[in-house]
CSV table of C-alpha atoms in Angstrom, one decimal:
chain,number,residue,atom,x,y,z
G,1,MET,CA,-17.0,32.2,15.2
G,2,GLN,CA,-14.1,29.9,16.0
G,3,VAL,CA,-13.4,26.4,14.5
G,4,THR,CA,-10.5,24.0,14.7
G,5,ILE,CA,-8.9,22.9,11.5
G,6,ASN,CA,-6.4,20.0,11.6
G,7,GLY,CA,-5.8,20.6,15.3
G,8,GLU,CA,-5.2,24.3,14.9
G,9,PRO,CA,-7.8,27.0,16.1
G,10,ARG,CA,-8.9,29.3,13.4
G,11,PRO,CA,-11.3,32.3,13.6
G,12,LEU,CA,-13.9,32.8,10.9
G,13,ASP,CA,-15.2,36.3,10.3
G,14,THR,CA,-18.4,35.3,8.6
G,15,PRO,CA,-20.6,32.2,8.6
G,16,MET,CA,-19.8,29.8,5.8
G,17,SER,CA,-20.2,26.3,4.5
G,18,ILE,CA,-17.5,23.7,4.2
G,19,ASP,CA,-17.5,24.5,0.5
G,20,GLY,CA,-16.8,28.1,1.2
G,21,LEU,CA,-14.1,27.3,3.8
G,22,LEU,CA,-12.2,25.1,1.3
G,23,ALA,CA,-12.4,27.9,-1.3
G,24,THR,CA,-11.1,30.4,1.3
G,25,LEU,CA,-8.2,28.0,2.1
G,26,GLY,CA,-7.5,27.6,-1.6
G,27,LEU,CA,-8.1,23.9,-1.5
G,28,ASP,CA,-9.6,21.8,-4.4
G,29,ALA,CA,-12.6,20.0,-3.0
G,30,ARG,CA,-12.1,17.2,-5.4
G,31,LYS,CA,-8.7,16.3,-3.9
G,32,VAL,CA,-9.5,16.3,-0.2
G,33,ALA,CA,-11.8,14.6,2.4
G,34,VAL,CA,-13.4,16.5,5.3
G,35,GLU,CA,-14.4,15.2,8.7
G,36,ARG,CA,-16.6,17.4,10.9
G,37,ASN,CA,-16.8,16.6,14.6
G,38,ARG,CA,-15.5,13.0,13.8
G,39,GLU,CA,-18.2,12.5,11.1
G,40,ILE,CA,-17.3,12.3,7.5
G,41,VAL,CA,-19.0,14.9,5.3
G,42,PRO,CA,-19.9,13.5,1.9
G,43,ARG,CA,-18.4,15.7,-0.9
G,44,GLY,CA,-21.9,16.3,-2.4
G,45,GLN,CA,-22.9,18.0,0.9
G,46,TYR,CA,-20.1,20.5,1.2
G,47,ALA,CA,-22.2,23.4,0.0
G,48,GLN,CA,-25.1,22.6,2.2
G,49,THR,CA,-23.1,21.9,5.4
G,50,ALA,CA,-22.8,25.1,7.5
G,51,LEU,CA,-20.0,25.5,10.0
G,52,GLY,CA,-20.9,26.1,13.6
G,53,ASP,CA,-18.9,27.7,16.4
G,54,GLY,CA,-16.6,25.1,18.0
G,55,ASP,CA,-16.7,22.7,15.1
G,56,ALA,CA,-13.6,20.5,14.8
G,57,LEU,CA,-12.5,19.7,11.2
G,58,GLU,CA,-10.0,17.3,9.7
G,59,ILE,CA,-9.1,18.0,6.1
G,60,VAL,CA,-6.9,15.2,4.6
G,61,HIS,CA,-5.4,14.2,1.3
G,62,PHE,CA,-3.1,11.5,-0.1
G,63,ILE,CA,0.6,11.7,0.3
G,64,GLY,CA,3.5,9.4,-0.7
G,65,GLY,CA,3.5,6.6,1.8
G,66,GLY,CA,3.6,3.7,-0.6
G,67,ALA,CA,1.8,4.4,-17.5
G,68,PRO,CA,3.8,1.2,-17.7
G,69,ASP,CA,7.3,1.5,-19.2
G,70,THR,CA,6.7,0.5,-22.8
G,71,ALA,CA,10.5,0.0,-23.3
G,72,ALA,CA,10.6,-2.8,-20.8
G,73,PRO,CA,11.2,-6.3,-22.0
G,74,VAL,CA,8.1,-8.5,-22.5
G,75,VAL,CA,8.1,-12.3,-21.8
G,76,GLU,CA,6.8,-14.0,-25.0
G,77,ASP,CA,6.6,-17.7,-24.3
G,78,ALA,CA,4.3,-20.3,-22.9
G,79,ASP,CA,5.1,-19.2,-19.4
G,80,ALA,CA,4.1,-15.6,-20.0
G,81,ASP,CA,2.5,-14.5,-16.7
G,82,ALA,CA,-1.1,-13.4,-16.6
G,83,GLY,CA,-0.7,-11.6,-13.4
G,84,PHE,CA,-2.8,-12.0,-10.3
G,85,THR,CA,-6.4,-11.2,-9.3
G,86,VAL,CA,-7.5,-9.5,-6.1
G,87,ALA,CA,-11.1,-8.5,-5.2
G,88,GLY,CA,-12.2,-9.4,-8.8
G,89,ARG,CA,-9.6,-7.2,-10.5
G,90,THR,CA,-6.6,-8.6,-12.4
G,91,PHE,CA,-3.3,-6.9,-12.4
G,92,THR,CA,-0.4,-7.7,-14.8
G,93,SER,CA,2.4,-6.5,-12.6
G,94,ARG,CA,3.1,-8.5,-9.4
G,95,LEU,CA,5.1,-5.6,-8.0
G,96,LEU,CA,3.3,-3.1,-5.8
G,97,VAL,CA,5.2,0.0,-4.7
G,98,GLY,CA,4.9,2.7,-2.0
G,99,THR,CA,5.1,6.4,-2.7
G,100,GLY,CA,7.0,7.7,0.3
G,101,LYS,CA,10.6,8.7,1.1
G,102,TYR,CA,11.5,10.0,-2.4
G,103,LYS,CA,13.2,13.4,-2.7
G,104,ASP,CA,10.2,14.8,-4.6
G,105,PHE,CA,7.1,13.9,-6.5
G,106,GLU,CA,8.9,13.9,-9.8
G,107,GLU,CA,11.3,11.2,-8.7
G,108,THR,CA,8.3,9.3,-7.2
G,109,ALA,CA,6.5,9.3,-10.6
G,110,ARG,CA,9.7,8.3,-12.5
G,111,ALA,CA,10.4,5.4,-10.1
G,112,ILE,CA,6.8,4.1,-10.3
G,113,GLU,CA,6.9,4.1,-14.1
G,114,ALA,CA,10.2,2.3,-14.1
G,115,SER,CA,8.9,-0.3,-11.7
G,116,GLY,CA,6.0,-1.2,-14.0
G,117,ALA,CA,3.7,-1.3,-10.9
G,118,GLU,CA,0.0,-0.8,-11.4
G,119,ILE,CA,-0.9,-0.5,-7.7
G,120,VAL,CA,0.7,2.2,-5.5
G,121,THR,CA,0.1,2.6,-1.7
G,122,VAL,CA,-0.7,6.0,-0.4
G,123,ALA,CA,-0.9,7.4,3.1
G,124,VAL,CA,-3.7,9.7,4.3
G,125,ARG,CA,-2.5,12.8,6.1
G,126,ARG,CA,-3.7,16.3,7.0
G,127,VAL,CA,-3.7,18.9,4.3
G,128,ASN,CA,-1.3,21.8,5.0
G,129,VAL,CA,-3.9,24.5,5.2
G,130,SER,CA,-1.3,27.2,5.7
G,131,ASP,CA,0.2,26.6,2.2
G,132,PRO,CA,-2.5,25.0,0.0
G,133,THR,CA,-0.3,25.7,-3.1
G,134,GLN,CA,2.0,22.8,-2.1
G,135,PRO,CA,2.0,20.1,-4.8
G,136,MET,CA,-0.1,17.0,-4.1
G,137,LEU,CA,0.8,13.4,-5.1
G,138,MET,CA,-2.3,13.2,-7.3
G,139,ASP,CA,-0.7,15.9,-9.5
G,140,TYR,CA,2.2,13.6,-10.4
G,141,VAL,CA,0.8,10.0,-10.0
G,142,ASP,CA,-2.5,9.9,-11.8
G,143,PRO,CA,-5.2,7.8,-10.0
G,144,LYS,CA,-6.8,7.2,-13.3
G,145,VAL,CA,-3.6,5.5,-14.5
G,146,TYR,CA,-2.6,3.7,-11.3
G,147,THR,CA,-4.7,2.0,-8.7
G,148,TYR,CA,-4.3,3.9,-5.5
G,149,LEU,CA,-4.2,1.6,-2.4
G,150,PRO,CA,-4.9,3.8,0.7
G,151,ASN,CA,-3.2,2.4,3.7
G,152,THR,CA,-3.2,3.0,7.4
G,153,ALA,CA,0.6,3.6,7.9
G,154,GLY,CA,1.2,5.1,11.3
G,155,CYS,CA,-2.0,3.7,12.9
G,156,PHE,CA,-1.5,1.9,16.3
G,157,THR,CA,-5.2,1.2,17.1
G,158,ALA,CA,-8.1,-0.4,15.2
G,159,ASP,CA,-10.2,2.7,15.7
G,160,ASP,CA,-7.6,5.0,14.1
G,161,ALA,CA,-7.2,2.6,11.2
G,162,VAL,CA,-10.9,2.4,10.5
G,163,ARG,CA,-11.3,6.2,10.8
G,164,THR,CA,-8.4,6.8,8.4
G,165,LEU,CA,-9.8,4.4,5.7
G,166,ARG,CA,-13.3,5.9,5.9
G,167,LEU,CA,-11.7,9.3,5.2
G,168,ALA,CA,-9.7,7.7,2.3
G,169,ARG,CA,-12.9,6.3,0.8
G,170,GLU,CA,-14.5,9.7,1.0
G,171,ALA,CA,-11.5,11.4,-0.6
G,172,GLY,CA,-11.1,9.1,-3.5
G,173,GLY,CA,-13.9,6.6,-3.6
G,174,TRP,CA,-11.7,3.6,-3.3
G,175,ASP,CA,-12.9,0.6,-1.3
G,176,LEU,CA,-9.8,-1.6,-2.0
G,177,VAL,CA,-7.5,-0.7,0.9
G,178,LYS,CA,-4.4,-1.9,2.8
G,179,LEU,CA,-4.8,-2.3,6.5
G,180,GLU,CA,-1.9,-2.2,8.9
G,181,VAL,CA,-2.2,-1.7,12.7
G,182,LEU,CA,1.2,-1.4,14.2
G,183,GLY,CA,2.3,-2.7,17.6
G,184,ASP,CA,5.2,-0.4,18.5
G,185,GLN,CA,7.6,2.2,17.1
G,186,LYS,CA,10.7,0.1,17.3
G,187,THR,CA,9.7,-2.9,15.3
G,188,LEU,CA,6.6,-1.7,13.4
G,189,TYR,CA,5.4,-5.3,13.8
G,190,PRO,CA,1.6,-5.7,13.4
G,191,ASP,CA,-0.6,-5.8,16.5
G,192,MET,CA,-2.6,-8.8,15.5
G,193,PRO,CA,-5.5,-8.4,18.0
G,194,GLU,CA,-6.1,-4.9,16.8
G,195,THR,CA,-5.7,-6.0,13.2
G,196,PHE,CA,-8.4,-8.6,13.6
G,197,LYS,CA,-10.7,-6.0,15.2
G,198,ALA,CA,-10.1,-3.4,12.4
G,199,ALA,CA,-10.4,-6.0,9.6
G,200,GLU,CA,-13.8,-7.1,10.9
G,201,ALA,CA,-15.1,-3.6,11.2
G,202,LEU,CA,-13.9,-2.6,7.7
G,203,ILE,CA,-15.2,-5.7,6.0
G,204,LYS,CA,-18.7,-5.1,7.6
G,205,ASP,CA,-18.4,-1.5,6.2
G,206,GLY,CA,-18.0,-2.7,2.7
G,207,PHE,CA,-14.2,-2.4,2.3
G,208,LYS,CA,-12.1,-4.9,0.4
G,209,VAL,CA,-9.2,-5.4,2.8
G,210,MET,CA,-5.6,-6.3,1.9
G,211,VAL,CA,-4.0,-6.9,5.3
G,212,TYR,CA,-0.4,-6.5,6.6
G,213,CYS,CA,0.2,-9.3,9.2
G,214,SER,CA,2.7,-11.4,10.9
G,215,ASP,CA,4.2,-14.5,9.2
G,216,ASP,CA,1.8,-16.8,11.1
G,217,PRO,CA,-0.2,-19.3,9.0
G,218,ILE,CA,-2.9,-19.5,11.7
G,219,ALA,CA,-3.4,-15.7,11.9
G,220,ALA,CA,-3.4,-15.6,8.1
G,221,LYS,CA,-6.1,-18.2,7.8
G,222,ARG,CA,-8.2,-16.3,10.4
G,223,LEU,CA,-7.9,-13.1,8.4
G,224,GLU,CA,-9.0,-14.9,5.2
G,225,ASP,CA,-12.0,-16.4,7.2
G,226,LEU,CA,-12.9,-12.8,8.2
G,227,GLY,CA,-13.2,-11.9,4.6
G,228,CYS,CA,-9.8,-10.2,3.8
G,229,VAL,CA,-9.1,-10.3,0.0
G,230,ALA,CA,-5.3,-10.6,0.3
G,231,ILE,CA,-2.9,-11.6,3.0
G,232,MET,CA,0.4,-9.6,3.3
G,233,PRO,CA,2.9,-11.2,5.7
G,234,LEU,CA,6.0,-9.3,6.5
G,235,GLY,CA,9.3,-10.4,5.0
G,236,SER,CA,11.1,-8.7,7.8
G,237,MET,CA,10.7,-5.3,9.7
G,238,ILE,CA,9.4,-2.4,7.7
G,239,GLY,CA,12.2,-0.4,6.1
G,240,SER,CA,14.9,-2.8,7.5
G,241,GLY,CA,16.1,-4.3,4.2
G,242,LEU,CA,16.8,-7.6,6.0
G,243,GLY,CA,15.2,-9.7,3.4
G,244,ILE,CA,13.0,-12.8,3.8
G,245,ILE,CA,13.7,-13.9,7.4
G,246,ASN,CA,11.2,-16.8,7.6
G,247,PRO,CA,10.7,-18.3,4.1
G,248,VAL,CA,9.2,-21.5,5.6
G,249,ASN,CA,6.3,-19.6,7.2
G,250,ILE,CA,5.6,-17.6,4.1
G,251,ARG,CA,5.4,-20.7,2.1
G,252,LEU,CA,3.0,-22.3,4.7
G,253,ILE,CA,0.8,-19.2,4.5
G,254,LYS,CA,0.7,-19.6,0.7
G,255,GLU,CA,-0.4,-23.2,1.1
G,256,THR,CA,-2.9,-22.3,3.8
G,257,VAL,CA,-5.0,-19.6,2.3
G,258,SER,CA,-6.7,-19.3,-1.1
G,259,VAL,CA,-6.6,-15.5,-1.5
G,260,PRO,CA,-3.5,-13.8,-2.9
G,261,VAL,CA,-0.5,-13.7,-0.7
G,262,LEU,CA,1.9,-10.8,-1.1
G,263,VAL,CA,5.2,-10.3,0.8
G,264,ASP,CA,5.1,-6.9,2.4
G,265,ALA,CA,8.0,-5.1,4.0
G,266,GLY,CA,11.7,-5.8,4.6
G,267,VAL,CA,13.1,-6.6,1.2
G,268,GLY,CA,16.2,-4.6,0.4
G,269,CYS,CA,17.5,-5.7,-3.0
G,270,ALA,CA,16.5,-7.5,-6.1
G,271,SER,CA,17.7,-10.9,-4.8
G,272,ASP,CA,15.3,-10.6,-1.9
G,273,VAL,CA,12.4,-10.0,-4.3
G,274,ALA,CA,13.4,-13.0,-6.3
G,275,VAL,CA,13.6,-15.2,-3.2
G,276,ALA,CA,10.1,-14.1,-2.2
G,277,MET,CA,8.6,-14.8,-5.7
G,278,GLU,CA,10.3,-18.2,-5.8
G,279,LEU,CA,8.3,-19.1,-2.7
G,280,GLY,CA,5.2,-19.0,-4.9
G,281,VAL,CA,3.7,-15.8,-3.5
G,282,ASP,CA,1.5,-13.7,-5.8
G,283,GLY,CA,3.4,-10.5,-5.5
G,284,VAL,CA,5.7,-8.2,-3.4
G,285,LEU,CA,5.0,-4.8,-2.0
G,286,LEU,CA,8.0,-2.6,-1.3
G,287,ASN,CA,9.0,1.1,-0.8
G,288,THR,CA,12.2,1.8,0.9
G,289,ALA,CA,14.2,-0.6,-1.2
G,290,ILE,CA,13.6,1.6,-4.2
G,291,ALA,CA,13.3,5.1,-2.6
G,292,GLY,CA,16.3,4.5,-0.3
G,293,ALA,CA,18.6,3.3,-3.2
G,294,LYS,CA,21.4,5.6,-4.5
G,295,ASP,CA,19.7,5.4,-7.9
G,296,PRO,CA,16.0,4.8,-7.3
G,297,ILE,CA,15.0,4.7,-11.0
G,298,ARG,CA,17.6,2.0,-11.8
G,299,MET,CA,16.6,0.0,-8.6
G,300,ALA,CA,12.9,0.2,-9.7
G,301,ARG,CA,13.8,-1.5,-12.9
G,302,ALA,CA,15.9,-4.1,-11.1
G,303,MET,CA,12.9,-4.9,-8.8
G,304,ARG,CA,10.6,-5.2,-11.8
G,305,LEU,CA,13.0,-7.7,-13.4
G,306,ALA,CA,13.5,-9.6,-10.1
G,307,VAL,CA,9.7,-10.1,-9.8
G,308,GLU,CA,9.6,-11.5,-13.3
G,309,ALA,CA,12.6,-13.7,-12.8
G,310,GLY,CA,11.5,-15.1,-9.5
G,311,ARG,CA,8.0,-15.9,-10.8
G,312,LEU,CA,9.4,-17.7,-13.9
G,313,SER,CA,11.8,-19.6,-11.6
G,314,TYR,CA,8.9,-20.7,-9.4
G,315,LEU,CA,6.8,-21.8,-12.4
G,316,ALA,CA,9.8,-23.6,-13.9
G,317,GLY,CA,10.3,-25.7,-10.7
G,318,ARG,CA,13.8,-25.7,-9.3
G,319,MET,CA,16.0,-28.8,-9.3
G,320,PRO,CA,16.0,-30.8,-6.0
G,321,LYS,CA,18.6,-30.1,-3.4
G,322,LYS,CA,21.1,-32.9,-2.8
G,323,LEU,CA,23.7,-33.7,-0.2
G,324,TYR,CA,26.2,-35.0,-2.7
G,325,ALA,CA,27.6,-34.1,-6.1
G,326,ASP,CA,25.9,-35.1,-9.4
G,327,PRO,CA,28.0,-34.5,-12.5
G,328,SER,CA,26.2,-32.6,-15.3
G,329,SER,CA,28.2,-34.4,-18.0
G,330,PRO,CA,27.7,-38.2,-18.6
G,331,LEU,CA,30.5,-40.5,-17.5
G,332,ALA,CA,29.9,-43.0,-20.3
G,333,GLY,CA,32.6,-42.7,-23.1
G,334,LEU,CA,35.0,-40.9,-20.8
G,335,ILE,CA,38.6,-41.2,-22.1
């Protein structure tokens, strides 16, 4: 009998179930999701699902794509931030981080801890069935400690995005997801027509969708009307480090929608994060700015502090800008 596993043909000497196949491959059934002939197989049915000749299987797990530091300073004043709420869950940290591009999973775990993030994005990719002993992200970043946010990084069609997140839900049981449907390889800008299509399908399927989108207030409002639980406009191109290119539109989005708004992509340093937070957004999602730094752990701490500083600055209310000087010392009594 011959089957195809993750695109590779593989002969099977004896009939077996999916459960038996995973055991033969040395894979932990608790850490993967299985699709058979483009239909997801519920984990509870692995033992009862017999493989047939010609079956095509996809076996996926979570990879880096996207406990709080108790030594970090705590704000203890009237402006102490209570965090933000998305899909009925409240998170203290307004910094969300990705889990890709680090040199190894140990550095990933250390950077996430230093950032203070509670939500981490993860990509869904095929399991390496030729070497099942390779470490998995879940061995280093505990999904019981952090909220995994499966995303559709690398998807260029609505159908691929929906399929990916259905597999993610089967693998981990999470219904809070991040949707991104990309338009091209050069800019990684969102394809908004495909994004609308995918969002509608996922919401009908019971997902709680946080959505990466262009910095267009009209598109953002439409996504909220479809039922998305958070709007995530780009600051600039993914991985570019260009910072917040269009702060006016991001502020307009914040004023247009009632669900949380989180700047997603493009920030490169702590000052970019502070600028985003001073616009009044509910949070910032970043990855490369930390993972691509010379010292990712130190940069993770900087980003954490920048989120806190930017948020406090927004709450404090900045002084008005003027076109002329205004001395800070009184002129009365001048010698």
